[in-house]
Coordinates of C-alpha atoms in Angstrom, one line a residue:
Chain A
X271 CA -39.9 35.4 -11.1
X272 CA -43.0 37.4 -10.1
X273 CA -43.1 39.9 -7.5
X274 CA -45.4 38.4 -5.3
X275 CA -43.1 36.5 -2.6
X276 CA -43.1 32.8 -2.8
X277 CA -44.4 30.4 -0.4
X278 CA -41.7 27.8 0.7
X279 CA -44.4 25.1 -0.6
X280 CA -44.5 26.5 -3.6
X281 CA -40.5 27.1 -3.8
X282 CA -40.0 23.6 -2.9
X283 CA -42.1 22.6 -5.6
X284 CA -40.8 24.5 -8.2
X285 CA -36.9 23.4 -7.4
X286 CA -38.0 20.0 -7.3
X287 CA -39.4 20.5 -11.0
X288 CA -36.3 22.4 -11.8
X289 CA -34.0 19.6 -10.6
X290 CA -36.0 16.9 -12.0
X291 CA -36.1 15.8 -7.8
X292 CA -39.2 12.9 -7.9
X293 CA -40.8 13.8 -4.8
X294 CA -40.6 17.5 -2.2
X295 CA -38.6 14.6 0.0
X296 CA -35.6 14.0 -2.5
X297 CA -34.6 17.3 -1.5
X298 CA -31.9 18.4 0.8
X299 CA -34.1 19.3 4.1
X300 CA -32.0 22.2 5.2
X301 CA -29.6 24.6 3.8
X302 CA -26.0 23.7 4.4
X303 CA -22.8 25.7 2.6
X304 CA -22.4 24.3 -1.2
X305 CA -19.6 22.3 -1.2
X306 CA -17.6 22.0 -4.5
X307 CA -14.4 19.5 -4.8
X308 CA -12.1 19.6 -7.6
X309 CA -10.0 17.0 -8.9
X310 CA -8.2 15.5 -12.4
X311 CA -7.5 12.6 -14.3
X312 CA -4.9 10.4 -13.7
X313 CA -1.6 10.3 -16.1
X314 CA -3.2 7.9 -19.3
X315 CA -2.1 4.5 -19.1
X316 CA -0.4 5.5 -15.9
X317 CA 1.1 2.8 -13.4
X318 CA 3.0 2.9 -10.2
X319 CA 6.5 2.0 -11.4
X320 CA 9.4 3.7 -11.6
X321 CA 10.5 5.3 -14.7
X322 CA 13.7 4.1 -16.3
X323 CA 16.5 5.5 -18.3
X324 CA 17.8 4.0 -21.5
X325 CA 19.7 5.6 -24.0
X326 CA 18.4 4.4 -27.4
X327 CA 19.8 6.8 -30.0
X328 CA 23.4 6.3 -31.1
X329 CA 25.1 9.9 -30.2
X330 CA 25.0 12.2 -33.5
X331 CA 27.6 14.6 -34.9
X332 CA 26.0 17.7 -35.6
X333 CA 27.4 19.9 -37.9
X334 CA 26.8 23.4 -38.1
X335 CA 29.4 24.4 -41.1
X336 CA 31.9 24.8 -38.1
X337 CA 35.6 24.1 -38.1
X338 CA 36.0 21.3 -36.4
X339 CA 39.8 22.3 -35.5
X340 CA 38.8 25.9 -34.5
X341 CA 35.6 25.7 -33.2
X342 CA 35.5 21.9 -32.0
X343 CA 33.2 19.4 -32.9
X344 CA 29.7 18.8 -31.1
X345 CA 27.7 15.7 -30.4
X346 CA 24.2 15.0 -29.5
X347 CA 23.5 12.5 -26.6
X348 CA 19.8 11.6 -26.0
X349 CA 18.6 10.0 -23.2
X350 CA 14.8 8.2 -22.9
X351 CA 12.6 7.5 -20.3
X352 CA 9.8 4.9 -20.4
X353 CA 7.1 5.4 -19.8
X354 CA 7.7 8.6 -22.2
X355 CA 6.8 11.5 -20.0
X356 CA 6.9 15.2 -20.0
X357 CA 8.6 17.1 -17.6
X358 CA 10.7 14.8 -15.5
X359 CA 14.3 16.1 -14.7
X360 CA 17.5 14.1 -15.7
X361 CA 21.3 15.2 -14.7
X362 CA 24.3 14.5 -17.4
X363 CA 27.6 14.4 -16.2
X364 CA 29.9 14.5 -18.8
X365 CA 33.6 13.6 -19.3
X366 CA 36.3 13.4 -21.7
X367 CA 39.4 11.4 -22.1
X368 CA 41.8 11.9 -24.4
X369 CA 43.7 9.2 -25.8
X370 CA 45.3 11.1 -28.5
X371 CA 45.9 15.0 -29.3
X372 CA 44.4 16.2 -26.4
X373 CA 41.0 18.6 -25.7
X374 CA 38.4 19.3 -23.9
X375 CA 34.7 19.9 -23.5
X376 CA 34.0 23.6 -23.5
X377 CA 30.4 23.8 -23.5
X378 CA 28.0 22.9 -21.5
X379 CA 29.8 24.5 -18.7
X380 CA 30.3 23.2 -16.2
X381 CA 29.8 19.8 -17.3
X382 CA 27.3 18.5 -15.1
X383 CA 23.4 20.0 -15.2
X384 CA 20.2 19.2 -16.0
X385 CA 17.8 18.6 -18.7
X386 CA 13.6 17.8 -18.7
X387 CA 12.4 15.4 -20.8
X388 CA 9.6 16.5 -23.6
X389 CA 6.4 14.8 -24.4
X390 CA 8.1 11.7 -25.8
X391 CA 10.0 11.0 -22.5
X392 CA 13.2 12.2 -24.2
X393 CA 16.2 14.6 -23.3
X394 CA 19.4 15.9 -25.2
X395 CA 22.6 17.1 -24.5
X396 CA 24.7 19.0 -27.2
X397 CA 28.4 18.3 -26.1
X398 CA 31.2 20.4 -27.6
X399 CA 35.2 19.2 -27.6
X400 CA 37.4 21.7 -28.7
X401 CA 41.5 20.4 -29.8
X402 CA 43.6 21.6 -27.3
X403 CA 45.4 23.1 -30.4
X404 CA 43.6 23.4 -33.9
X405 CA 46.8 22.0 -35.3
X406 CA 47.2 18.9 -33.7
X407 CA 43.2 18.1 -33.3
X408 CA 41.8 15.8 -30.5
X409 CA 41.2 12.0 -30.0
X410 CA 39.5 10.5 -27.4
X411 CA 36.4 8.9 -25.4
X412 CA 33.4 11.5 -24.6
X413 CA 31.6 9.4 -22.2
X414 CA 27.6 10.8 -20.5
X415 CA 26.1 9.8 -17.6
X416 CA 22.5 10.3 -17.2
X417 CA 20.6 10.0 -13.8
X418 CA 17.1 10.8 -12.4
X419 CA 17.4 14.3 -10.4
X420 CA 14.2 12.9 -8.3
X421 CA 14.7 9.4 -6.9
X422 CA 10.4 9.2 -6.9
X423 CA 10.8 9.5 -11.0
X424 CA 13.6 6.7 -11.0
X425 CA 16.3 5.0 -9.7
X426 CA 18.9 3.5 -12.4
X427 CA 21.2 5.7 -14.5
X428 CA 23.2 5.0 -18.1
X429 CA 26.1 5.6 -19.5
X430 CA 27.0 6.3 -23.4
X431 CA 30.7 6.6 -24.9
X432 CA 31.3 8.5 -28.1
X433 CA 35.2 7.7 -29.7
X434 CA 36.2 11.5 -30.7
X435 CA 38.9 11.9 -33.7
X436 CA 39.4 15.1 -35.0
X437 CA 42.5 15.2 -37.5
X438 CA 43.6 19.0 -38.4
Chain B
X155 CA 4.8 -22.0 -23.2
X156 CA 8.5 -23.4 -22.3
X157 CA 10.2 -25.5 -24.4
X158 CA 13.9 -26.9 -23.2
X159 CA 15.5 -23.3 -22.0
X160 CA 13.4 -20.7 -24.2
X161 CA 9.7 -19.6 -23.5
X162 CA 6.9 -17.8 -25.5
X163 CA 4.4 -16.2 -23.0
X164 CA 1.1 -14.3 -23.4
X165 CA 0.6 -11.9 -20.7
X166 CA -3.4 -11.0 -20.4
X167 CA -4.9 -7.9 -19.1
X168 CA -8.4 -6.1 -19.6
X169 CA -8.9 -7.8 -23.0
X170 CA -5.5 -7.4 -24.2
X171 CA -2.4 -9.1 -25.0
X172 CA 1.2 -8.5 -24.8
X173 CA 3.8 -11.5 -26.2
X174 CA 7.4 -12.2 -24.6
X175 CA 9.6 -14.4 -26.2
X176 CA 13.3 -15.4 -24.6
X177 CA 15.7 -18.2 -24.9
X178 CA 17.3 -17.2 -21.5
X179 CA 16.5 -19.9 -18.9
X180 CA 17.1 -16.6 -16.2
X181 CA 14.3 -14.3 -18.3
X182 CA 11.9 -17.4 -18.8
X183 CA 12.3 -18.2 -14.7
X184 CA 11.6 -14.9 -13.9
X185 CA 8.8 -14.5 -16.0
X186 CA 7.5 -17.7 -15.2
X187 CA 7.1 -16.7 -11.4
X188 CA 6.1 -13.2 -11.5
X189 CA 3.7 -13.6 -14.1
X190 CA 2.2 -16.5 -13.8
X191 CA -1.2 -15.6 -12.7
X192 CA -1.4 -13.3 -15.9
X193 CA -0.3 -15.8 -18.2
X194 CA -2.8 -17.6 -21.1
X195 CA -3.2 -18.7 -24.0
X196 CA -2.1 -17.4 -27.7
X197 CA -3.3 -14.7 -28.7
X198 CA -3.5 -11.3 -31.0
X199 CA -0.9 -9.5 -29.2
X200 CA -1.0 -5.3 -28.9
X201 CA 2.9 -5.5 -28.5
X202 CA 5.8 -8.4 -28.3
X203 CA 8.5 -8.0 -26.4
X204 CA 11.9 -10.4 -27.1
X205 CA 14.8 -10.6 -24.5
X206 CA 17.8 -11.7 -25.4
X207 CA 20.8 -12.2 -23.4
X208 CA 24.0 -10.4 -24.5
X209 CA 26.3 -11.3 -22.9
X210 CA 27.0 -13.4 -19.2
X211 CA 25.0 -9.8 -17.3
X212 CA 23.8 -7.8 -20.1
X213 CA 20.0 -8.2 -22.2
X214 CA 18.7 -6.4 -24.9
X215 CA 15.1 -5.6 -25.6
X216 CA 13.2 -5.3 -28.5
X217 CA 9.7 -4.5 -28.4
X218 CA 7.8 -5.1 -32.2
X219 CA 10.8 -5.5 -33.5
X220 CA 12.5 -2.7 -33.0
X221 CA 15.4 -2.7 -30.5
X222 CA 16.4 -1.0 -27.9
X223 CA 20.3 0.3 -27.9
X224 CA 20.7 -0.1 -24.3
X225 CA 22.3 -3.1 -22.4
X226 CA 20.0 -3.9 -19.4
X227 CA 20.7 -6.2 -16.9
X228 CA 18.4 -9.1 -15.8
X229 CA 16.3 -6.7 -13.2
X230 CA 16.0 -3.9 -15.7
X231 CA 14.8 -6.1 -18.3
X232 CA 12.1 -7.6 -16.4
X233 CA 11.1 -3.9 -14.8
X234 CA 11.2 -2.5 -18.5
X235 CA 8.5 -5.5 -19.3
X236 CA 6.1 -4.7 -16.5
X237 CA 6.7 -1.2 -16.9
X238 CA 6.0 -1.0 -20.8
X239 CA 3.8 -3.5 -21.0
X240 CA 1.3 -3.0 -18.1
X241 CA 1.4 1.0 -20.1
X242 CA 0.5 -0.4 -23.2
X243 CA -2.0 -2.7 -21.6
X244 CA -3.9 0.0 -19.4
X245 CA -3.8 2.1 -22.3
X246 CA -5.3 -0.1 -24.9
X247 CA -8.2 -1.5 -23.3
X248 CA -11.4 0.1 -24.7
X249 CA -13.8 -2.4 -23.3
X250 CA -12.9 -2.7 -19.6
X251 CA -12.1 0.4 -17.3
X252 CA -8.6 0.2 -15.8
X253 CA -8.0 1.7 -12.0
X254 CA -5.1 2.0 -10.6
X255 CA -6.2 -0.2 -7.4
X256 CA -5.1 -3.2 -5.7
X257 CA -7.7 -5.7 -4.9
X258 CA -8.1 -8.7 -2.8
X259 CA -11.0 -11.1 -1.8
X260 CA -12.3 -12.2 1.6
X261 CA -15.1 -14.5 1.5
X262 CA -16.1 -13.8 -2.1
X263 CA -16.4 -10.3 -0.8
X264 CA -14.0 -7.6 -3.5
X265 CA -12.1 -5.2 -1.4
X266 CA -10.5 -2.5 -3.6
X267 CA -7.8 -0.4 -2.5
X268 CA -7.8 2.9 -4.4
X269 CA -4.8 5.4 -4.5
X270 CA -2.1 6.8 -6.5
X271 CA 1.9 5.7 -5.6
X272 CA 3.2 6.1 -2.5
X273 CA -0.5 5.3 -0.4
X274 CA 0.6 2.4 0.8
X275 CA -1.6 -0.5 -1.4
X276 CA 1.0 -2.8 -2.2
X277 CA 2.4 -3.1 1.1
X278 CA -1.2 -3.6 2.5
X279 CA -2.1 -5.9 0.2
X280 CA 0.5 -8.2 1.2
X281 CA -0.4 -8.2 4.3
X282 CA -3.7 -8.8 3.7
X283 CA -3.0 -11.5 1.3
X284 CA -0.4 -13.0 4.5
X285 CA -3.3 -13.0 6.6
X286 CA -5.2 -15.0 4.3
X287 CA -6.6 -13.1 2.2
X288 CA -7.3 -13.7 -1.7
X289 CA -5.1 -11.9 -3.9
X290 CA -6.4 -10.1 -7.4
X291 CA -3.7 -7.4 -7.6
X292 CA -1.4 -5.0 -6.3
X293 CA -1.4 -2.3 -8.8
X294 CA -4.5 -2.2 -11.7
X295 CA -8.0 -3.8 -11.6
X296 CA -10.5 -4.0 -14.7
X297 CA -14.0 -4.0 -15.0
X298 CA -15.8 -4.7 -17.9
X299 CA -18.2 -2.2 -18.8
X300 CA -21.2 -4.1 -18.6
X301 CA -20.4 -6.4 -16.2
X302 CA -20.4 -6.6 -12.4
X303 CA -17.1 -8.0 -11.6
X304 CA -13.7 -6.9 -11.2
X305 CA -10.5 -8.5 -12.1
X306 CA -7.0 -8.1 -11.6
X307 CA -3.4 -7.7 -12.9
X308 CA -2.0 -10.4 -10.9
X309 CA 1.0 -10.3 -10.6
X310 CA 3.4 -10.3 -8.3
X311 CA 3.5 -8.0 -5.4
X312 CA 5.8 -5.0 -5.6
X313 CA 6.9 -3.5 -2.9
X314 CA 9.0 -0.7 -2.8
X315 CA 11.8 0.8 -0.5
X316 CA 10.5 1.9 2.6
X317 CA 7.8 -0.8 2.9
X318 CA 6.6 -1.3 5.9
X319 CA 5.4 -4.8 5.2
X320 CA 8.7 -7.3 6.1
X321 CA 9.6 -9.5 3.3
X322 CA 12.6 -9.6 3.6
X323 CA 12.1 -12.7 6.3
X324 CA 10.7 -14.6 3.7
X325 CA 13.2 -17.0 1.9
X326 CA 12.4 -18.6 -1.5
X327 CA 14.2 -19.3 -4.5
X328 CA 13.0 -17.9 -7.4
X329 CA 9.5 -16.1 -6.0
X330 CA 11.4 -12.9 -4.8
X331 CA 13.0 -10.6 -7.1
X332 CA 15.1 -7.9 -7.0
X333 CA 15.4 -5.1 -9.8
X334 CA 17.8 -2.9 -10.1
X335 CA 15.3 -0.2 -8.5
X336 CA 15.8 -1.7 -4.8
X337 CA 12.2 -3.1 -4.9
X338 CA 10.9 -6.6 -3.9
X339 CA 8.5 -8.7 -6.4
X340 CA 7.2 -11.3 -3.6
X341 CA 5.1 -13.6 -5.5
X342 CA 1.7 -14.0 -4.0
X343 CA 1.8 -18.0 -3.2
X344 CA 4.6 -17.4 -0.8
X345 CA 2.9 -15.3 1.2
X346 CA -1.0 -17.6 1.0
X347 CA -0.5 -20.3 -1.9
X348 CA -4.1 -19.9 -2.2
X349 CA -4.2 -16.3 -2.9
X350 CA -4.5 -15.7 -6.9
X351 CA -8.0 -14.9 -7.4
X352 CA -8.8 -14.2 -10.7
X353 CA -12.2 -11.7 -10.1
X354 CA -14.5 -10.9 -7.4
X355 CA -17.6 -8.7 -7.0
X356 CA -16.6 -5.8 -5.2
X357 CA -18.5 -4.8 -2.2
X358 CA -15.9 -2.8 0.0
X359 CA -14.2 0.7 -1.9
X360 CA -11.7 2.3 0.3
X361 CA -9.1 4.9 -0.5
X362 CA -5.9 4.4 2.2
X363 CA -3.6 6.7 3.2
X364 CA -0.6 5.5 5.3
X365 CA 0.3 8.7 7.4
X366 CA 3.4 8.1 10.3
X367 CA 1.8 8.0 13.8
X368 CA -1.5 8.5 12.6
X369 CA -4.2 6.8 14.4
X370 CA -7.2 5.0 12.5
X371 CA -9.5 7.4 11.0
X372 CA -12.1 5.9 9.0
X373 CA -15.2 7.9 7.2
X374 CA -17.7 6.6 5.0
X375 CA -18.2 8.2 1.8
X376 CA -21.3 8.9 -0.5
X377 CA -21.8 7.0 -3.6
X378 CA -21.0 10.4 -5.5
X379 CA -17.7 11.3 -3.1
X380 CA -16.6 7.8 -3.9
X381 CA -17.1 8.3 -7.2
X382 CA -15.1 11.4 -7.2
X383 CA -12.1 9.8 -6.0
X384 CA -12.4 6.8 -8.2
X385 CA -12.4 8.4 -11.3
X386 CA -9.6 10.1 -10.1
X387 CA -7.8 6.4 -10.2
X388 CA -9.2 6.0 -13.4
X389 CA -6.5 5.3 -15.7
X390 CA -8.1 5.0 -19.4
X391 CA -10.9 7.2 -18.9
X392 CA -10.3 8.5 -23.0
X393 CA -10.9 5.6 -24.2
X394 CA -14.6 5.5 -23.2
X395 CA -16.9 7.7 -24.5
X396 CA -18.8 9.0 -21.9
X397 CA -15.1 8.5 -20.0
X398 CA -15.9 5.7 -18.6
X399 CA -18.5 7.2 -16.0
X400 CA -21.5 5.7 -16.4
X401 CA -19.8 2.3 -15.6
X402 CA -17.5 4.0 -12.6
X403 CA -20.7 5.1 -10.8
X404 CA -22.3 1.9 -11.4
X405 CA -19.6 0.3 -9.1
X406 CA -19.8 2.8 -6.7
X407 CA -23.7 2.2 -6.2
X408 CA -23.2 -1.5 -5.3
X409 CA -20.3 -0.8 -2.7
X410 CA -19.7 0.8 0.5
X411 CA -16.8 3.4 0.1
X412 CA -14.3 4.4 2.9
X413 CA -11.5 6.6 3.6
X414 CA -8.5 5.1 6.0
X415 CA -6.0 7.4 7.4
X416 CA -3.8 4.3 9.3
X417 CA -0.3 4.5 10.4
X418 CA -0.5 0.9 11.6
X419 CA -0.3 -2.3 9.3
X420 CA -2.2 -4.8 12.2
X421 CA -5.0 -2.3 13.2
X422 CA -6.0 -1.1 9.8
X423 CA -6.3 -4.8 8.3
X424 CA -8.4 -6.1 11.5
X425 CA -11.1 -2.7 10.5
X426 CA -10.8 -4.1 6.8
X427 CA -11.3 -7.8 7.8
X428 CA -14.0 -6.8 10.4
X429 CA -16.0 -4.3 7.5
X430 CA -15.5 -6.8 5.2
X431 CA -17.2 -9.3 7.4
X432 CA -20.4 -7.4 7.8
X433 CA -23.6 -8.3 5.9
Chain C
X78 CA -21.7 39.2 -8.9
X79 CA -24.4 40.9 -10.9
X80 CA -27.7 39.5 -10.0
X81 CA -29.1 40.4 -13.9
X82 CA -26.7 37.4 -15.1
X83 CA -27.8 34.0 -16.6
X84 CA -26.1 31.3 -16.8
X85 CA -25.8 28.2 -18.5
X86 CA -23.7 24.5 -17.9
X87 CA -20.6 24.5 -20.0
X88 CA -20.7 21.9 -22.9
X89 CA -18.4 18.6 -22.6
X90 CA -19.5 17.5 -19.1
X91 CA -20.6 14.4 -18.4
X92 CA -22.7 14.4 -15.5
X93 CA -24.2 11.8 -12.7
X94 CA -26.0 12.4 -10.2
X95 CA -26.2 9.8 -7.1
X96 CA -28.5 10.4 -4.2
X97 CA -28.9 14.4 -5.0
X98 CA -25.4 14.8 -5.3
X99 CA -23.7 15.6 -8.8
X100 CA -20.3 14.7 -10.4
X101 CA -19.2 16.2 -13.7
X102 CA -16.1 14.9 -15.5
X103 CA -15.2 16.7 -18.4
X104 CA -12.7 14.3 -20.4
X105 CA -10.9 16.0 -22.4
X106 CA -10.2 19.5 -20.1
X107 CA -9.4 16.7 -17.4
X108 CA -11.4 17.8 -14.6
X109 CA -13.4 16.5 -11.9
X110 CA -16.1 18.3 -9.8
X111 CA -18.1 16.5 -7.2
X112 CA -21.0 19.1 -5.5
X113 CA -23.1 18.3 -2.0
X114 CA -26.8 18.2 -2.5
X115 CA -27.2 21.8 -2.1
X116 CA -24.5 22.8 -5.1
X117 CA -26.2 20.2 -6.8
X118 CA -29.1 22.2 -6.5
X119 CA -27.3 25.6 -8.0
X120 CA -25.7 23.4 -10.9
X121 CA -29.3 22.8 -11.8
X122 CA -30.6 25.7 -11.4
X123 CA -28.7 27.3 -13.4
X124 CA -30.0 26.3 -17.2
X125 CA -30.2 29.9 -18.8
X126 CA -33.6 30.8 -17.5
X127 CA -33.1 32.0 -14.1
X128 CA -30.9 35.3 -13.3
X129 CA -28.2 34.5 -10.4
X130 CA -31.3 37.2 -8.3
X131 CA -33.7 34.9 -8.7
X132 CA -31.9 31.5 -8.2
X133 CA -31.2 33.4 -5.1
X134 CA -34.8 34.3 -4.0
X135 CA -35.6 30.8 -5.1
X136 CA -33.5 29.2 -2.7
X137 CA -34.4 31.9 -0.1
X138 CA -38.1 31.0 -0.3
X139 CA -37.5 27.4 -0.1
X140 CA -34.9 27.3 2.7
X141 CA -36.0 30.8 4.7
X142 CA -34.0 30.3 7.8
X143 CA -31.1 30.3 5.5
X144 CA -31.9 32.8 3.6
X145 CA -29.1 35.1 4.9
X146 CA -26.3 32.3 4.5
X147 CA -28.0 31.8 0.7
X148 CA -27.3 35.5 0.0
X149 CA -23.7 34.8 0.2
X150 CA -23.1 31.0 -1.0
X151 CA -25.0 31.0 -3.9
X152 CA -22.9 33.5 -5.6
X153 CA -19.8 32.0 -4.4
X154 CA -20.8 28.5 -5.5
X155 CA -21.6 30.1 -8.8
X156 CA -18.3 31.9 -9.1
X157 CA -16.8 28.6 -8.2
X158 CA -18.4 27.0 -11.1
X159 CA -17.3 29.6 -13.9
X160 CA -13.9 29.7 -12.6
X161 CA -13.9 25.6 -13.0
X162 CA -15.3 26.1 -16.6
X163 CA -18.0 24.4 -15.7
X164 CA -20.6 27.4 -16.1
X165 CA -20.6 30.0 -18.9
X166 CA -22.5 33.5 -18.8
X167 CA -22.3 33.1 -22.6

């Protein structure tokens, strides 16, 4: 820009040749604050409806190399939302009744909480029974119950049993 | 297509297909109803859906073949179909934009209501539609890229707990349904049976907000401010190359674009009936 | 804000512009701008040949009973824009 101050014709002209405006008139006639909104994207494929729960993964034994008398066995429930969705918080509430040699669930504790779900709308729960004595080992029902934390995310809830036997 | 208890449906959206299949007469009903407007004829389906009853209160799913392991119950079925398949439908469609809207008609005249959940479009959409109004849809409108009409997902109106829109004076067999989620599906004909409208040319854009006590507070928007907030309701944008803006500002150049703050069902539908009205 | 910087419009935008007015959308960061006429007018101006100084004096000159006002918004409509992504001093 030259030194020489610019005449407001000749600014006006220049800005409209800078903005590609067609004519001086296209401009803005006065000077008011710049106002800049931001905003996003919705969700893709998003719709208005209320998640819901299913549970559709049998629940898995996971074995670590553990003793199953001494150290108790542990199962995997998985919960699933549709649509799948990041982030949205399920509670687990957990129970187990022996029918047999009896136990218990020692971890999580306590036996309710919570759990997000990941990118594919899904959530797990590692539950671990432990025999009551590692002589006698454990049978029994390990039920879940999974629920929406936030009624706005969804309103039903499941349930999943798992029949325990652990012979020592 | 029914045949004695069992029905085959195609369910048609933005230039896609889903397919459900059932042999229960409750599933085939319920489809049937709160479908109908959405239903056609055969054809290359994006996903297919098969419900079948387990026992005397419990369906299974599968969707392609693959099943589901839960046990729903009549109302979750039919909320996992809409649910799924109105995803998998908004998603898909790379030759029509799909906004999450409800729109309605009123003298060939398109209105389209434009907000997220919770802004108050499906509850003022049925009252529009009960005051005689033409009914598109309550939840996702399309619009072809090249063309000037809008359409809608027709089907039935869902209205949520905590609607402030009464249905729950209306008695009919069969056209209201509860899911398990403590919503209403109020099929359109009970509330105008001349209300399904299949498109419309939009000429009225406005972006609700249903605030407690508020008065009526109405401002006109630029086409570029209305074009901000749309695309904001613009549900498949990454399917389009450009994002679908070039077509989104298109439709905002032929309307006239509002914001409504209303707390009140009566007053806010006269201002849309009246503004609707105008030349 | 130094008035020796240039600056240029971040690449992925897609941008219209309806009665002097701009909206970018930038698909894939997932962000929407909408500007008034007069950021409009800074968007544009600043295509890596003008320092912020002299999109400043520009404006100044054409709007002079703003100028004061200019001094201040420009820069802070600018700033606005980089921290958006939507303007890169490269």
């Amino acid at each position: 820009m030259s030194a020489q101050k610019l005449s407001r014709r000749e600014a006006l002209k220049l800005l409209a040749a800078a903005t590609g405006a067609a004519a001086l008139s296209t401009l803005p006639p006065a000077w008011s604050k710049p106002d800049l909104q931001v905003g996003a994207l919705p969700a893709h494929a998003q719709t208005s409806l209320l998640h819901i729960l299913n549970t559709p993964f049998l629940p898995a034994e996971i074995d670590l190399g553990q003793s199953y008398c001494w150290d108790g066995i542990i199962i995997r429930f998985t919960a699933a939302i549709t649509p799948p969705t990041a982030g949205i918080v399920l509670q687990y509430s957990l129970s187990y009744n022996p029918t047999g040699a009896p136990g218990a669930i020692t971890s999580p504790n306590p036996t309710t909480g919570t759990v997000a779900t990941n990118a594919s709308g899904q959530a797990s729960i590692d539950v671990t029974v432990l025999p009551a004595s590692p002589f006698f080992g454990t049978e029994g029902t390990l039920t879940v119950v999974w629920s929406f934390v936030n009624p706005a995310d969804g309103t039903n809830s499941v349930s999943q049993n798992h029949d325990i036997v652990v012979a020592c | 297509m029914s045949v004695g208890t069992s029905c085959d449906h195609f369910i048609h959206f933005a230039g896609n297909t889903i397919g459900v299949t059932s042999a229960d007469p409750q599933v085939c009903r319920a489809i049937e109803t709160h479908f109908r407007h959405c239903l056609g004829e055969h054809a290359p389906s994006i996903a297919t859906y098969k419900i079948t009853a387990v026992d005397q209160t419990g369906f299974s799913i599968s969707v392609n073949g693959s099943d589901l392991l839960s046990k729903f119950s009549l109302g979750q079925a039919m909320h996992f179909l809409m649910q799924d398949g109105l995803t998998r439908l908004n998603g898909a469609s790379a030759t029509h934009l799909v906004f999450h809207a409800a729109a309605l008609a009123h003298h060939k005249q398109g209105i389209i209501l434009c907000g997220k959940s919770g802004s108050g479009k499906s509850t003022l959409a049925a009252w529009l539609t009960a005051a005689g109004m033409q009914y598109l849809t309550d939840e996702v409108i399309s619009l072809a890229v090249n063309e000037e009409n809008i359409s809608g997902f027709c089907r039935s109106i869902v209205l949520k707990p905590g609607s402030a829109f009464v249905w729950r004076n209306l008695t009919a067999e069969n056209s209201i349904f509860h899911p398990d989620d403590n919503s209403a599906w109020v099929s359109p004909t009970l509330l105008n049976p001349t209300a399904p409208c299949a498109n419309v040319t939009p000429r009225i854009l406005l972006f609700p907000q249903y605030t407690p006590g508020a008065p009526l507070r109405t401002q006109r928007l630029t086409p570029a401010e209305a074009l901000f907030r749309l695309l904001q309701c613009l549900v498949n944008s990454r399917n389009f190359p450009d994002g679908g803006m070039s077509a989104a500002a298109r439709l905002t150049r032929q309307v006239h674009a509002y914001t409504l703050e209303y707390s009140d069902l009566e007053t806010v539908a006269q201002w849309i009936t009246q503004t609707a009205s105008k030349p | 804000m130094d008035p020796n910087l240039y600056l240029w419009h971040e690449e992925g935008f897609q941008l219209e512009t309806l009665n002097g007015e701009i909206v970018l959308l930038h698909p894939v960061r997932n962000i929407i701008i909408h500007g008034s006429q007069t950021a409009s007018l800074v968007w544009q101006l600043c295509d890596g040949s003008r320092t912020v100084g002299a999109i400043v004096e520009l404006l100044s000159a054409a709007y002079p009973e703003s100028a004061d006002d200019i001094q201040n918004d420009v820069p802070a409509a600018i700033q606005m824009l980089i921290n958006q992504g939507a303007l890169t001093t490269k």
